[in-house]
PDB file of C-alpha atoms in Angstrom:
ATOM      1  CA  UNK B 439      -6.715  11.154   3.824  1.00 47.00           C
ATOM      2  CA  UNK B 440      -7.851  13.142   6.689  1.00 47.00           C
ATOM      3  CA  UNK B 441      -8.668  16.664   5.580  1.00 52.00           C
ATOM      4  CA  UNK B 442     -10.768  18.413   8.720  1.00 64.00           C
ATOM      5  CA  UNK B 443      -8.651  20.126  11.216  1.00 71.00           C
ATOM      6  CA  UNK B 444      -9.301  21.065  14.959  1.00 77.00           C
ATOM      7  CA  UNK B 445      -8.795  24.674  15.780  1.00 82.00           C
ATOM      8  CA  UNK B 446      -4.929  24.001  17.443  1.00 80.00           C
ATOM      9  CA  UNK B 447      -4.109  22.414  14.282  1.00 79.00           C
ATOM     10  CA  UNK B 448      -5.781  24.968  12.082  1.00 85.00           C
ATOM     11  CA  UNK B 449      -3.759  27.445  13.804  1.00 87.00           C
ATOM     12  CA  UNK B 450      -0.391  25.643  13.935  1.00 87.00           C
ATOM     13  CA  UNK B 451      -0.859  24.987   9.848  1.00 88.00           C
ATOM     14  CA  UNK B 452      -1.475  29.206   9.552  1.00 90.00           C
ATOM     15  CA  UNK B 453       1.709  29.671  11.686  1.00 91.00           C
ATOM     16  CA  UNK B 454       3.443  27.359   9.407  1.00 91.00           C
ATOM     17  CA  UNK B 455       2.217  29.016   6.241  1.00 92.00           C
ATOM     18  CA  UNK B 456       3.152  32.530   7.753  1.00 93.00           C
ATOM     19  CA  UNK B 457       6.336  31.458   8.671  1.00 91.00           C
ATOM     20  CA  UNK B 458       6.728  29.754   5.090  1.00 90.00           C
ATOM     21  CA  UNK B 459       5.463  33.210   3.607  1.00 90.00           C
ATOM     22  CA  UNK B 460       8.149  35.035   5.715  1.00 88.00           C
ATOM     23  CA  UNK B 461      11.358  32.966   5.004  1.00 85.00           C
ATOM     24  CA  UNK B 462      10.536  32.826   1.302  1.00 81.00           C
ATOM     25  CA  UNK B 463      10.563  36.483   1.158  1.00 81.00           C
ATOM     26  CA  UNK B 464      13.377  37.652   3.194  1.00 78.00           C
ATOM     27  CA  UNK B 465      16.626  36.438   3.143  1.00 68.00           C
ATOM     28  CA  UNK B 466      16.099  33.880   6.204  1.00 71.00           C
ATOM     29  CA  UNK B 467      14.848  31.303   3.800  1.00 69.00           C
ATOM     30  CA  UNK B 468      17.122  31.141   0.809  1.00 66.00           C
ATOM     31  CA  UNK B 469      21.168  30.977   0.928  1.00 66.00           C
ATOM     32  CA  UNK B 470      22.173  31.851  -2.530  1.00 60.00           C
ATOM     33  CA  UNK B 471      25.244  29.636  -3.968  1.00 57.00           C
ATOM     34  CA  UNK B 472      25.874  29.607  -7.632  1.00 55.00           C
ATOM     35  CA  UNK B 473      22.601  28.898  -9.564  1.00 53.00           C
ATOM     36  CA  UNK B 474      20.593  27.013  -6.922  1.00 58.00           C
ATOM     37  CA  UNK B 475      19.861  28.289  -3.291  1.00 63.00           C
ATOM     38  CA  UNK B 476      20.160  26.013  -0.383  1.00 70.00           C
ATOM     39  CA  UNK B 477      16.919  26.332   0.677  1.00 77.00           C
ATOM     40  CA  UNK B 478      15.062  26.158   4.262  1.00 84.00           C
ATOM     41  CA  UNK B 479      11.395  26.130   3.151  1.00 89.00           C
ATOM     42  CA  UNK B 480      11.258  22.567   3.538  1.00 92.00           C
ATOM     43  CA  UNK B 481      11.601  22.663   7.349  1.00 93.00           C
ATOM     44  CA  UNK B 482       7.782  24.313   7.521  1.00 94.00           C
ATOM     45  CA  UNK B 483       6.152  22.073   4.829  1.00 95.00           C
ATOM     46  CA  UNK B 484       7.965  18.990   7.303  1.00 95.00           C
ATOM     47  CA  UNK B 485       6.413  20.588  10.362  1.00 94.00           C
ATOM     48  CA  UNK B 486       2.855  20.969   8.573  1.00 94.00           C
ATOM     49  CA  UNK B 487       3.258  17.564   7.302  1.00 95.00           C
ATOM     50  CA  UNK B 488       4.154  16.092  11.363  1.00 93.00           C
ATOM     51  CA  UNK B 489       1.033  17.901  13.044  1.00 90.00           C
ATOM     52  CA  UNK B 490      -1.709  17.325  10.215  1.00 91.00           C
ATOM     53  CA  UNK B 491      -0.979  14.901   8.020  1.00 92.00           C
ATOM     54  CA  UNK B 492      -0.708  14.045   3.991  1.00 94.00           C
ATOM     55  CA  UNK B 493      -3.104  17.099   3.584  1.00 94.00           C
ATOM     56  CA  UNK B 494      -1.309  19.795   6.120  1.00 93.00           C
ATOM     57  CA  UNK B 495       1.859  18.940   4.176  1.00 94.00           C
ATOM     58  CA  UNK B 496       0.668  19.117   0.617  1.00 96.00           C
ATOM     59  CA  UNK B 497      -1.625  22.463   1.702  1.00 95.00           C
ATOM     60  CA  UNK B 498       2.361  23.977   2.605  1.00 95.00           C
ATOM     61  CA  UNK B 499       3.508  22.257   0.076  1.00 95.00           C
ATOM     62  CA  UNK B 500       1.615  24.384  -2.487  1.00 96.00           C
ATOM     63  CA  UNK B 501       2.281  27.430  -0.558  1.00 95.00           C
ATOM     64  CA  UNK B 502       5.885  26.817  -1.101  1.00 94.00           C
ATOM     65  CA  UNK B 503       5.377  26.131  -4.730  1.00 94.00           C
ATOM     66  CA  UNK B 504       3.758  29.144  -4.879  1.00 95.00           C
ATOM     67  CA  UNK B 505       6.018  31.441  -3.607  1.00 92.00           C
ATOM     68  CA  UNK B 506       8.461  30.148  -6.164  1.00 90.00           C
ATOM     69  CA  UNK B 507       6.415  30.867  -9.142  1.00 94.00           C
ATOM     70  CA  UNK B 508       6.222  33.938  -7.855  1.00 92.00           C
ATOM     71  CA  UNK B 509      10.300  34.124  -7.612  1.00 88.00           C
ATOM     72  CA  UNK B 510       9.951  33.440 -11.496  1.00 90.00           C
ATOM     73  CA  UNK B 511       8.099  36.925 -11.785  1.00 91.00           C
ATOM     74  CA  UNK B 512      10.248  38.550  -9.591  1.00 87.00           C
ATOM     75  CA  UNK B 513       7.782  38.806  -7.077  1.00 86.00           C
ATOM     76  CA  UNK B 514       9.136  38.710  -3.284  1.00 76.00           C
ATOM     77  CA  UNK B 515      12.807  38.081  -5.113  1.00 76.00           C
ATOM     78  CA  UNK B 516      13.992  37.007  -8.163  1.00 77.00           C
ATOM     79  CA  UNK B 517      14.710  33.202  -9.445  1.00 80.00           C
ATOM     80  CA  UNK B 518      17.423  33.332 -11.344  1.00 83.00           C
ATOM     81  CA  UNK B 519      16.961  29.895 -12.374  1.00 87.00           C
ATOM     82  CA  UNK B 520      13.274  29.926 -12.351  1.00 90.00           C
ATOM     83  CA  UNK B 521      12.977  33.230 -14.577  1.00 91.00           C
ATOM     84  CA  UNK B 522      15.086  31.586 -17.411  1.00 92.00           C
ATOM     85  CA  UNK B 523      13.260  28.565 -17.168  1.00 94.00           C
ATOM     86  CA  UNK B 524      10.009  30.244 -17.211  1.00 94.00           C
ATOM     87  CA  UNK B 525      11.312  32.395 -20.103  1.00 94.00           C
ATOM     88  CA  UNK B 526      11.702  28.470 -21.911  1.00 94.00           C
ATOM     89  CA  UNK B 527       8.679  27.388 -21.242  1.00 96.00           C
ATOM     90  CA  UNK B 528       5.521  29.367 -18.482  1.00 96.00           C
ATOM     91  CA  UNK B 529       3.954  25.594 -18.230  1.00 96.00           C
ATOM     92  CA  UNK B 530       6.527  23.683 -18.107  1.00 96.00           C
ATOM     93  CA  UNK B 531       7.643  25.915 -15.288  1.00 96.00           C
ATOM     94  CA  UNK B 532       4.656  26.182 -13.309  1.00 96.00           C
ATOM     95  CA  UNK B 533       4.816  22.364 -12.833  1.00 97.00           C
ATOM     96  CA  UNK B 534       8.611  23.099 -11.750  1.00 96.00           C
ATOM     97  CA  UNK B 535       7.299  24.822  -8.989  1.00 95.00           C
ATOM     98  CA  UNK B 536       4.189  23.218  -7.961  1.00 97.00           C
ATOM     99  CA  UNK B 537       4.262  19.306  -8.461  1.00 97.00           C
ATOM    100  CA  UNK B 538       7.881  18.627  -6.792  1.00 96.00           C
ATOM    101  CA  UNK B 539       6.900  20.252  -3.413  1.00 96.00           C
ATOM    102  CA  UNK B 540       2.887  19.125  -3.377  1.00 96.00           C
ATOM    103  CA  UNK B 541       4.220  15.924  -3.342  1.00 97.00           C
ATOM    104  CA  UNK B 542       6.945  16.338  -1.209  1.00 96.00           C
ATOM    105  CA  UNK B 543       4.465  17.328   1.845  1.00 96.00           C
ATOM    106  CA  UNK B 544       2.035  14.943   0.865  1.00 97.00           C
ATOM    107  CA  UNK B 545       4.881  12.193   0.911  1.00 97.00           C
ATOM    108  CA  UNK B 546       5.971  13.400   3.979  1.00 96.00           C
ATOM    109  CA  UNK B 547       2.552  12.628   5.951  1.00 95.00           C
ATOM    110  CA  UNK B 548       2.722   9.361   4.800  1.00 97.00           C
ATOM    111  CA  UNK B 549       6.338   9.375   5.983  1.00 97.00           C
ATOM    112  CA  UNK B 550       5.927  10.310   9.512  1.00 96.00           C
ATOM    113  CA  UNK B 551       2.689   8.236  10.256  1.00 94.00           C
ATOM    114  CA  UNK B 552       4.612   4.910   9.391  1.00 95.00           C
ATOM    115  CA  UNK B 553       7.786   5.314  10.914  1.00 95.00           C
ATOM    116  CA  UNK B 554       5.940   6.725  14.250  1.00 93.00           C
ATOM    117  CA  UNK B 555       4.507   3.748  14.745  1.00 92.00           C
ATOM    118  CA  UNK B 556       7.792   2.306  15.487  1.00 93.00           C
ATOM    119  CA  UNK B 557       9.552   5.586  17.592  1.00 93.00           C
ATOM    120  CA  UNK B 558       7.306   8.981  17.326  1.00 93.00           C
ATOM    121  CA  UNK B 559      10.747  11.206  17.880  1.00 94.00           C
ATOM    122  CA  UNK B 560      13.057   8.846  15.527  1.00 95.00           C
ATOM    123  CA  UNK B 561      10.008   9.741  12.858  1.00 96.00           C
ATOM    124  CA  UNK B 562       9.871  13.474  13.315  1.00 96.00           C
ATOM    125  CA  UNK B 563      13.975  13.056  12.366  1.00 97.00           C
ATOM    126  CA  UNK B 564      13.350  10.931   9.594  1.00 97.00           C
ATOM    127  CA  UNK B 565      10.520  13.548   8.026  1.00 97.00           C
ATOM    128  CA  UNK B 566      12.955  16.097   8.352  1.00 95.00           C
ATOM    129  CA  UNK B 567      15.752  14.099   6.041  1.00 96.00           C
ATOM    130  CA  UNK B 568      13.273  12.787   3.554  1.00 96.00           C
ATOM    131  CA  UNK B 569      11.708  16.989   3.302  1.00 96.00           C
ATOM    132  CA  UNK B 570      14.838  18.099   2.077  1.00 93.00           C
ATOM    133  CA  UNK B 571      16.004  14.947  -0.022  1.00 94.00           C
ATOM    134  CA  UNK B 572      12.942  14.238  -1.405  1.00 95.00           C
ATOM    135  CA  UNK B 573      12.344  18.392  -2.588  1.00 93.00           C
ATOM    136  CA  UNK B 574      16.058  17.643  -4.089  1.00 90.00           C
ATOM    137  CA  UNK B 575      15.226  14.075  -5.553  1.00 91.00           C
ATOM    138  CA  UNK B 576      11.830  15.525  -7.402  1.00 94.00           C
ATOM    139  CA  UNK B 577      13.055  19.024  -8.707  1.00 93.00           C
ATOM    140  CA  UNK B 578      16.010  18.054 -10.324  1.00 90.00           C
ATOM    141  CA  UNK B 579      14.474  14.611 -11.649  1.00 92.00           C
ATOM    142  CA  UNK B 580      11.319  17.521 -13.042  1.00 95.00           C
ATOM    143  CA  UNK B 581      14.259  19.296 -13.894  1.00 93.00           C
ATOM    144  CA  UNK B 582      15.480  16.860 -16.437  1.00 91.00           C
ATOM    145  CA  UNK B 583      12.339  15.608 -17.127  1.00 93.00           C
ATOM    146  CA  UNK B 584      10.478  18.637 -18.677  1.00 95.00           C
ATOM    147  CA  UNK B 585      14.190  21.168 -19.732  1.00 93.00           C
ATOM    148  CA  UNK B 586      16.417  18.277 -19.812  1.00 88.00           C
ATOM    149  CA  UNK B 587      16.594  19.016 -23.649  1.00 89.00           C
ATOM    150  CA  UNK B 588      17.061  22.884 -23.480  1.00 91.00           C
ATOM    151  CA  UNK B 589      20.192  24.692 -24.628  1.00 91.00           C
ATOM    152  CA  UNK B 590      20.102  26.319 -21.169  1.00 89.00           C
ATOM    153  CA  UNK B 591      19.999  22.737 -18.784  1.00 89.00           C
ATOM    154  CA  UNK B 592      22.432  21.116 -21.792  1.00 89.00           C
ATOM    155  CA  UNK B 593      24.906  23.980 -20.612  1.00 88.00           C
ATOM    156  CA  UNK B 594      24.178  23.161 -17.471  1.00 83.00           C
ATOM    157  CA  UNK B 595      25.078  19.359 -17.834  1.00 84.00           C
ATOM    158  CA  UNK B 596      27.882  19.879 -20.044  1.00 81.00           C
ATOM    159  CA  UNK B 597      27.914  16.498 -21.381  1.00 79.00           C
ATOM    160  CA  UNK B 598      27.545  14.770 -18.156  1.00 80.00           C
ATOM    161  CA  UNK B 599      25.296  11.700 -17.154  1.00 80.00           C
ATOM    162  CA  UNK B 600      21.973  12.749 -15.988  1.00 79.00           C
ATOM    163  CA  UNK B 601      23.008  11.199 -12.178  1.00 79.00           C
ATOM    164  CA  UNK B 602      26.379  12.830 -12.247  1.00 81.00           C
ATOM    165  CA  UNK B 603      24.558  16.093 -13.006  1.00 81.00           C
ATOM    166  CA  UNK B 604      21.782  15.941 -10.408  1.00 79.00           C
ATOM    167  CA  UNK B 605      24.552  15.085  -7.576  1.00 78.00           C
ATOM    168  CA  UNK B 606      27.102  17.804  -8.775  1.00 77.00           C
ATOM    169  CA  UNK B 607      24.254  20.330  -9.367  1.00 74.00           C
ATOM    170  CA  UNK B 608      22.488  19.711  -5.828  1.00 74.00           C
ATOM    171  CA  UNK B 609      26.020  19.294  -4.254  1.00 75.00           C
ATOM    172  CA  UNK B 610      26.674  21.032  -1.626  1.00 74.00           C
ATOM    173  CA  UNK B 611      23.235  22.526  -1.188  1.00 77.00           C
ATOM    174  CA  UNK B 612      21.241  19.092  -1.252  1.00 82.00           C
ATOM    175  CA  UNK B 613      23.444  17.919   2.098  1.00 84.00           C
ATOM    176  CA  UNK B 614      23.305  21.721   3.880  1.00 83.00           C
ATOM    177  CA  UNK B 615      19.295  21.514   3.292  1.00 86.00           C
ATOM    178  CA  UNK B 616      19.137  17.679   4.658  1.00 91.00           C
ATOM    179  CA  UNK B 617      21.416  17.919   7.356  1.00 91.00           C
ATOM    180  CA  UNK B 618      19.536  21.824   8.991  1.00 89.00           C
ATOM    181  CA  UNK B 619      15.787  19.793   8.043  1.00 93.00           C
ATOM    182  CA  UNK B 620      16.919  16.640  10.016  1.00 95.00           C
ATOM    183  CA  UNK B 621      17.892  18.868  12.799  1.00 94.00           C
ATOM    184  CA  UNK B 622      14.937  21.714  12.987  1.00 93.00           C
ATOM    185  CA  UNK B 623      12.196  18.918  11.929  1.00 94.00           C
ATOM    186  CA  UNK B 624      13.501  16.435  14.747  1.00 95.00           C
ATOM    187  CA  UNK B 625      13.444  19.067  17.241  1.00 95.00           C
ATOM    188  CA  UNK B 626      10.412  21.018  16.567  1.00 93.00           C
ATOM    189  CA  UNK B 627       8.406  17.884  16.428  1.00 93.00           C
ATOM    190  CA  UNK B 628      10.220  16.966  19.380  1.00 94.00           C
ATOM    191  CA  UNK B 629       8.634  19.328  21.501  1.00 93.00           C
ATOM    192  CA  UNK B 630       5.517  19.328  19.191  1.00 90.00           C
ATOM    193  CA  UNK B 631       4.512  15.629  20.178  1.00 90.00           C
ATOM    194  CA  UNK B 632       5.333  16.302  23.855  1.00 89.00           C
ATOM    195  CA  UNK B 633       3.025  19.196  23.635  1.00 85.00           C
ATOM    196  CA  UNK B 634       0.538  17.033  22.685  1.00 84.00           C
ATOM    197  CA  UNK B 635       0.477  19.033  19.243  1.00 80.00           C
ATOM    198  CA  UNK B 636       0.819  16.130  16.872  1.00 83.00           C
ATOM    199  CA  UNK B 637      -2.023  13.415  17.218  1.00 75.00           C
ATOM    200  CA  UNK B 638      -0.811   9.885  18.066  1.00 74.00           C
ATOM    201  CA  UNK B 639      -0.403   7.331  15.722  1.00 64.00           C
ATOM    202  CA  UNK B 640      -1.721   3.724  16.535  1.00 56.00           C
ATOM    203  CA  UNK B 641       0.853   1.514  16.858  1.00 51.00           C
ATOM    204  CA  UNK B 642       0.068  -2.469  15.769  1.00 49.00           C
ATOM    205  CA  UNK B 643      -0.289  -3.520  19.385  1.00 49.00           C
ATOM    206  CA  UNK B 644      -2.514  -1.348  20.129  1.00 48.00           C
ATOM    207  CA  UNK B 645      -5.028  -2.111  16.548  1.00 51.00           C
ATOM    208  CA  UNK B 646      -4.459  -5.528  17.749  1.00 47.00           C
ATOM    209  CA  UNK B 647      -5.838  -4.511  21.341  1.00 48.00           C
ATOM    210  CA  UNK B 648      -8.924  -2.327  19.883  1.00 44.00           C
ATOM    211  CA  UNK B 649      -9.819  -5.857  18.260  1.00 45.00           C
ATOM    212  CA  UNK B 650      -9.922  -8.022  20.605  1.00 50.00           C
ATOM    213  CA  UNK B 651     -11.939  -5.546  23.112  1.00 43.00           C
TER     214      UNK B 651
END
């Protein structure tokens, strides 16, 4: 995994963490509907995750975990969710937080790097779907996993199948998070790659060409 970062990228991964910082403590990055928030964090971590790599996306990817632990304190806001859960169970709630979206941006590096070498501005779109569906996908499956058996989540569920849960829960949320990722992410790396922002990726043909010369 490349981990050392030119200065442009060094400073486009500190504008993504500010920016990450700012939306996750003002109301630009949250949209509070019933217990969950449709969130916009994701679109930074995506972004990070374009221009540097597995590592730039799990490095926001921890800053966003981060700044919702700190939600669970009540610092910078207040988790509704995340303070009950953490009331269950500090650990179990500090891998809530952390491990969903570290492996989200580290996912997404992957993500981007293969599909670009088919169509570099298809695969900025695609990063952008998979950031918010794969954020959805691993916090509700940690969900279940680690408070699945709590009185609070069992209220939650009431009686339903875990799958029927995790698509009624997310709802609404899950698709308005996917659909404004697809959209920012796509653009923004858009531009991004024609700014020369986002290293290429070498395609097949031209590994087969660096051979043969």
């Amino acid at each position: 995994m490349k981990s050392k970062f030119n200065v442009k990228q060094l400073t486009l991964l500190g504008m993504m963490i500010a920016i990450l910082l700012l939306m996750s403590f003002t109301p630009l990055g949250y949209l509070n509907v019933g217990p969950l928030a449709i969130t916009f964090n994701v679109i930074p971590v995506a972004i990070a995750a374009l221009a540097l790599g597995p590592a730039g996306g799990l490095i926001a990817g921890f800053v966003f975990g981060l700044t919702s632990f700190l939600q669970c304190l009540g610092i910078g806001g207040l988790s509704l969710m995340g303070s009950t859960l953490f009331g269950i169970n500090p650990f179990f709630s500090i891998i809530l937080c952390f491990v969903p979206r570290m492996l989200d941006g580290l996912l997404l590096g992957f993500i981007f790097r293969g599909v670009s070498r088919l169509n570099r501005v298809a695969a900025c779109f695609v990063t952008g779907f998979c950031a918010a569906f794969l954020n959805t996908a691993f916090f509700m499956s940690t969900l279940v996993l680690l408070f699945g058996r709590t009185e609070y989540v069992q209220g939650l569920m009431n009686g339903q199948n875990v799958l029927v849960f995790i698509c009624t829960f997310a709802g609404i949320n899950a698709v308005c998070e996917m659909l404004s990722s697809t959209i920012i992410t796509g653009a923004v790396g858009t531009v991004l790659c024609k700014a020369k922002l986002i290293p290429d990726t070498p395609t097949k043909k031209s590994k087969t060409q660096e051979t043969n010369a």
